[in-house]
Amino acid sequence: EVQLVESGGGLVQPGGSLRLSCAASGFTFSSYEMNWVRQSPGKGLEWLSYISSGGGTIYYADSVKGRFTISRDNAESSLSLQMNSLRADDTGVYFCARGWRWLDPWGQGTLVTVSS
Amino acid sequence: EIVMTQSPATLSVFSGERVTLSCRASQSISSNLAWYQQKPGQAPRLLIYGASTRATGIPVRFSGSGSGTEFTLAISSLQSEDFAIYYCHQYSNWPRTFGQGTKVEIK
């Protein structure tokens, strides 16, 4: 079964840092592009970042560019999102999702709360 | 950035009814459009890609159409498990963008 499991969320103060992880199983992780997508409380979906299968191509949304860094470890079938200089409006559920066109599947998400 | 606009924001319908949801792109995206279903507390689930191709395991009552800037998701006979929020998503350009969602609720 193809599965993505996020971890690393939690409560962090404004200006702080957090590192999210996404563990992949059930497919050849190194062959697939990956993404991070955020859903703020009561809001819709916001694409944040993309990384190619080999890690050589990366894109970010303007809202996180310069603050967030996406990376992957194909040997460990793992995707990461390093989040620095966190702000209150970064609060939300963070999903990892597979694909460079449509996104399928998605993980269950991990909640990040930025508050003092 | 391509802006995706969904309408209506909320749709109140009876089980068994046919529903149509709309999604408009601010510029042409050809057929580079996907639809997702999201239920409370769950991750989005892929329904349609390429504007009209059903994803694996998606019932035939779900259908997608359109190209360019105008797209539609239709559910032929609404079942109880279909009450959810539906999002469109363009993957023509970076940054990828989503519509704000249409909530389908029980009337």
Tab-separated table of C-alpha atoms in Angstrom:
chain	number	residue	atom	x	y	z
A	1	GLU	CA	0.000	0.000	0.000
A	2	VAL	CA	1.289	3.429	-0.942
A	3	GLN	CA	1.567	5.493	2.224
A	4	LEU	CA	2.892	8.876	3.313
A	5	VAL	CA	3.211	9.697	7.013
A	6	GLU	CA	4.114	13.191	8.203
A	7	SER	CA	5.655	14.009	11.567
A	8	GLY	CA	7.393	16.833	13.362
A	9	GLY	CA	4.562	19.270	13.860
A	10	GLY	CA	3.923	21.062	17.113
A	11	LEU	CA	3.736	24.383	18.914
A	12	VAL	CA	6.492	26.886	18.159
A	13	GLN	CA	6.954	30.547	19.022
A	14	PRO	CA	7.014	33.236	16.328
A	15	GLY	CA	10.499	33.467	14.873
A	16	GLY	CA	11.229	29.863	15.753
A	17	SER	CA	12.083	26.856	13.616
A	18	LEU	CA	10.617	23.428	13.012
A	19	ARG	CA	11.521	20.501	10.796
A	20	LEU	CA	8.797	18.367	9.282
A	21	SER	CA	9.346	14.882	7.915
A	22	CYS	CA	7.374	12.665	5.576
A	23	ALA	CA	8.062	8.923	5.545
A	24	ALA	CA	7.141	7.160	2.324
A	25	SER	CA	6.417	3.470	1.836
A	26	GLY	CA	4.824	1.146	-0.687
A	27	PHE	CA	6.461	2.687	-3.764
A	28	THR	CA	9.876	3.507	-5.205
A	29	PHE	CA	10.346	6.884	-3.530
A	30	SER	CA	13.394	7.826	-5.599
A	31	SER	CA	11.312	7.736	-8.795
A	32	TYR	CA	8.720	10.297	-7.717
A	33	GLU	CA	8.497	14.031	-7.309
A	34	MET	CA	7.174	15.301	-3.969
A	35	ASN	CA	5.444	18.365	-2.580
A	36	TRP	CA	4.405	20.112	0.615
A	37	VAL	CA	0.928	21.641	0.810
A	38	ARG	CA	-0.512	23.624	3.720
A	39	GLN	CA	-4.047	24.122	4.962
A	40	SER	CA	-4.558	26.998	7.368
A	41	PRO	CA	-7.380	26.753	9.941
A	42	GLY	CA	-10.711	26.937	8.206
A	43	LYS	CA	-9.038	27.794	4.932
A	44	GLY	CA	-8.277	26.106	1.671
A	45	LEU	CA	-5.171	24.460	0.307
A	46	GLU	CA	-1.896	26.258	-0.404
A	47	TRP	CA	0.924	24.604	-2.346
A	48	LEU	CA	4.264	25.410	-0.680
A	49	SER	CA	7.120	23.539	-2.299
A	50	TYR	CA	8.150	20.911	-4.851
A	51	ILE	CA	11.235	18.760	-5.245
A	52	SER	CA	12.109	16.572	-8.233
A	53	SER	CA	12.838	12.878	-7.880
A	54	GLY	CA	16.583	13.402	-7.736
A	55	GLY	CA	16.404	16.636	-5.792
A	56	GLY	CA	17.910	18.759	-8.536
A	57	THR	CA	14.840	20.917	-9.189
A	58	ILE	CA	13.077	22.773	-6.395
A	59	TYR	CA	10.290	25.349	-6.378
A	60	TYR	CA	8.740	27.403	-3.589
A	61	ALA	CA	5.679	29.546	-3.125
A	62	ASP	CA	6.538	33.201	-2.602
A	63	SER	CA	4.998	33.030	0.883
A	64	VAL	CA	7.750	30.677	2.110
A	65	LYS	CA	10.674	31.415	-0.206
A	66	GLY	CA	13.811	32.194	1.791
A	67	ARG	CA	12.349	30.780	5.006
A	68	PHE	CA	11.514	27.158	4.169
A	69	THR	CA	13.806	24.518	2.649
A	70	ILE	CA	12.615	21.280	1.088
A	71	SER	CA	14.916	18.274	0.887
A	72	ARG	CA	14.774	14.526	0.433
A	73	ASP	CA	16.754	11.423	1.322
A	74	ASN	CA	16.038	8.790	-1.297
A	75	ALA	CA	18.022	6.157	0.589
A	76	GLU	CA	15.681	6.620	3.548
A	77	SER	CA	12.519	7.270	1.477
A	78	SER	CA	12.052	10.486	3.385
A	79	LEU	CA	11.011	14.047	2.548
A	80	SER	CA	11.707	17.018	4.817
A	81	LEU	CA	10.678	20.639	5.205
A	82	GLN	CA	12.906	22.875	7.292
A	83	MET	CA	10.876	25.879	8.416
A	84	ASN	CA	12.642	28.943	9.825
A	85	SER	CA	11.463	32.401	10.878
A	86	LEU	CA	7.998	31.062	11.503
A	87	ARG	CA	5.072	33.472	11.660
A	88	ALA	CA	1.544	33.204	13.038
A	89	ASP	CA	0.176	32.843	9.510
A	90	ASP	CA	2.274	29.706	9.012
A	91	THR	CA	-0.111	27.934	11.369
A	92	GLY	CA	-1.889	25.044	9.728
A	93	VAL	CA	-1.853	21.403	8.766
A	94	TYR	CA	1.068	20.462	6.544
A	95	PHE	CA	0.622	17.664	4.041
A	96	CYS	CA	3.197	15.905	1.910
A	97	ALA	CA	1.911	14.709	-1.451
A	98	ARG	CA	3.371	12.775	-4.346
A	99	GLY	CA	3.528	13.977	-7.940
A	100	TRP	CA	4.661	16.799	-10.235
A	101	ARG	CA	1.295	17.274	-11.878
A	102	TRP	CA	-1.702	15.998	-9.931
A	103	LEU	CA	-1.035	15.096	-6.301
A	104	ASP	CA	-1.696	11.521	-5.252
A	105	PRO	CA	-1.570	10.293	-2.600
A	106	TRP	CA	-1.440	12.713	0.327
A	107	GLY	CA	-0.306	12.045	3.850
A	108	GLN	CA	-2.660	12.570	6.790
A	109	GLY	CA	-0.947	15.837	7.707
A	110	THR	CA	0.858	17.241	10.729
A	111	LEU	CA	-0.314	20.315	12.643
A	112	VAL	CA	1.979	23.289	13.096
A	113	THR	CA	0.908	26.021	15.504
A	114	VAL	CA	2.906	29.244	15.644
A	115	SER	CA	1.979	31.158	18.767
A	116	SER	CA	3.540	32.796	21.781
B	1	GLU	CA	0.244	33.321	-10.541
B	2	ILE	CA	-2.844	31.606	-11.931
B	3	VAL	CA	-5.904	32.301	-9.799
B	4	MET	CA	-8.444	29.498	-9.544
B	5	THR	CA	-12.004	30.551	-8.707
B	6	GLN	CA	-14.608	28.005	-7.659
B	7	SER	CA	-18.351	28.497	-7.532
B	8	PRO	CA	-20.524	28.295	-5.648
B	9	ALA	CA	-18.842	28.425	-2.251
B	10	THR	CA	-21.540	26.185	-0.779
B	11	LEU	CA	-24.046	23.871	-2.409
B	12	SER	CA	-26.984	22.503	-0.420
B	13	VAL	CA	-28.446	19.418	-2.053
B	14	PHE	CA	-30.505	16.313	-1.362
B	15	SER	CA	-29.052	12.825	-1.637
B	16	GLY	CA	-29.688	11.457	-5.100
B	17	GLU	CA	-29.519	14.842	-6.794
B	18	ARG	CA	-27.115	15.659	-9.613
B	19	VAL	CA	-24.666	18.444	-8.803
B	20	THR	CA	-22.244	20.480	-10.860
B	21	LEU	CA	-19.319	22.423	-9.439
B	22	SER	CA	-17.466	25.062	-11.399
B	23	CYS	CA	-13.834	26.091	-11.501
B	24	ARG	CA	-12.415	28.960	-13.536
B	25	ALA	CA	-8.743	29.706	-14.211
B	26	SER	CA	-7.478	33.262	-14.649
B	27	GLN	CA	-5.635	32.161	-17.795
B	28	SER	CA	-5.645	29.101	-20.003
B	29	ILE	CA	-4.340	25.938	-18.359
B	30	SER	CA	-5.264	23.567	-21.198
B	31	SER	CA	-6.406	20.355	-19.454
B	32	ASN	CA	-3.907	20.610	-16.588
B	33	LEU	CA	-6.543	20.447	-13.890
B	34	ALA	CA	-7.265	18.078	-11.031
B	35	TRP	CA	-10.168	17.780	-8.597
B	36	TYR	CA	-9.874	16.606	-4.985
B	37	GLN	CA	-12.396	15.664	-2.340
B	38	GLN	CA	-11.727	16.446	1.321
B	39	LYS	CA	-13.771	15.289	4.295
B	40	PRO	CA	-13.359	16.750	7.811
B	41	GLY	CA	-10.153	15.639	9.477
B	42	GLN	CA	-8.923	13.848	6.378
B	43	ALA	CA	-6.383	14.506	3.659
B	44	PRO	CA	-7.580	15.484	0.190
B	45	ARG	CA	-8.246	12.576	-2.136
B	46	LEU	CA	-7.619	12.760	-5.886
B	47	LEU	CA	-10.804	12.374	-7.921
B	48	ILE	CA	-10.020	13.640	-11.415
B	49	TYR	CA	-6.853	14.564	-13.313
B	50	GLY	CA	-6.299	15.817	-16.830
B	51	ALA	CA	-9.627	17.615	-16.376
B	52	SER	CA	-11.650	14.501	-17.168
B	53	THR	CA	-9.825	11.289	-16.202
B	54	ARG	CA	-11.089	9.534	-13.091
B	55	ALA	CA	-8.402	8.448	-10.643
B	56	THR	CA	-8.123	4.802	-9.663
B	57	GLY	CA	-11.085	3.604	-7.626
B	58	ILE	CA	-13.236	6.695	-8.153
B	59	PRO	CA	-16.901	5.861	-8.853
B	60	VAL	CA	-18.289	6.562	-12.299
B	61	ARG	CA	-20.821	9.013	-10.836
B	62	PHE	CA	-17.940	11.518	-10.706
B	63	SER	CA	-17.085	13.169	-14.029
B	64	GLY	CA	-14.955	16.109	-15.053
B	65	SER	CA	-15.059	18.279	-18.132
B	66	GLY	CA	-13.648	21.451	-19.600
B	67	SER	CA	-10.431	22.885	-20.929
B	68	GLY	CA	-8.754	26.238	-21.198
B	69	THR	CA	-10.251	28.331	-18.405
B	70	GLU	CA	-13.619	26.735	-17.610
B	71	PHE	CA	-14.007	23.403	-15.837
B	72	THR	CA	-16.806	21.413	-14.260
B	73	LEU	CA	-17.023	18.541	-11.793
B	74	ALA	CA	-20.312	16.677	-11.894
B	75	ILE	CA	-21.666	14.113	-9.469
B	76	SER	CA	-24.522	12.291	-11.162
B	77	SER	CA	-26.404	11.079	-8.066
B	78	LEU	CA	-25.149	12.356	-4.760
B	79	GLN	CA	-24.487	9.693	-2.136
B	80	SER	CA	-24.166	10.290	1.611
B	81	GLU	CA	-20.403	9.771	1.436
B	82	ASP	CA	-20.061	12.543	-1.164
B	83	PHE	CA	-20.834	15.379	1.250
B	84	ALA	CA	-17.447	17.050	1.483
B	85	ILE	CA	-15.398	19.974	0.197
B	86	TYR	CA	-14.149	19.828	-3.375
B	87	TYR	CA	-11.053	21.651	-4.626
B	88	CYS	CA	-9.752	22.245	-8.118
B	89	HIS	CA	-6.007	22.477	-8.700
B	90	GLN	CA	-4.028	23.721	-11.704
B	91	TYR	CA	-0.693	22.157	-12.539
B	92	SER	CA	-0.038	24.059	-15.743
B	93	ASN	CA	2.290	26.639	-14.192
B	94	TRP	CA	4.360	27.259	-11.103
B	95	PRO	CA	3.324	28.082	-8.468
B	96	ARG	CA	0.666	25.386	-8.381
B	97	THR	CA	-2.604	26.879	-7.157
B	98	PHE	CA	-5.908	25.645	-5.782
B	99	GLY	CA	-9.405	27.000	-5.838
B	100	GLN	CA	-10.914	28.039	-2.525
B	101	GLY	CA	-13.211	25.028	-2.481
B	102	THR	CA	-16.907	24.234	-2.829
B	103	LYS	CA	-18.635	22.708	0.169
B	104	VAL	CA	-21.361	20.225	-0.732
B	105	GLU	CA	-23.731	19.911	2.215
B	106	ILE	CA	-26.929	18.061	2.971
B	107	LYS	CA	-30.138	20.021	2.373
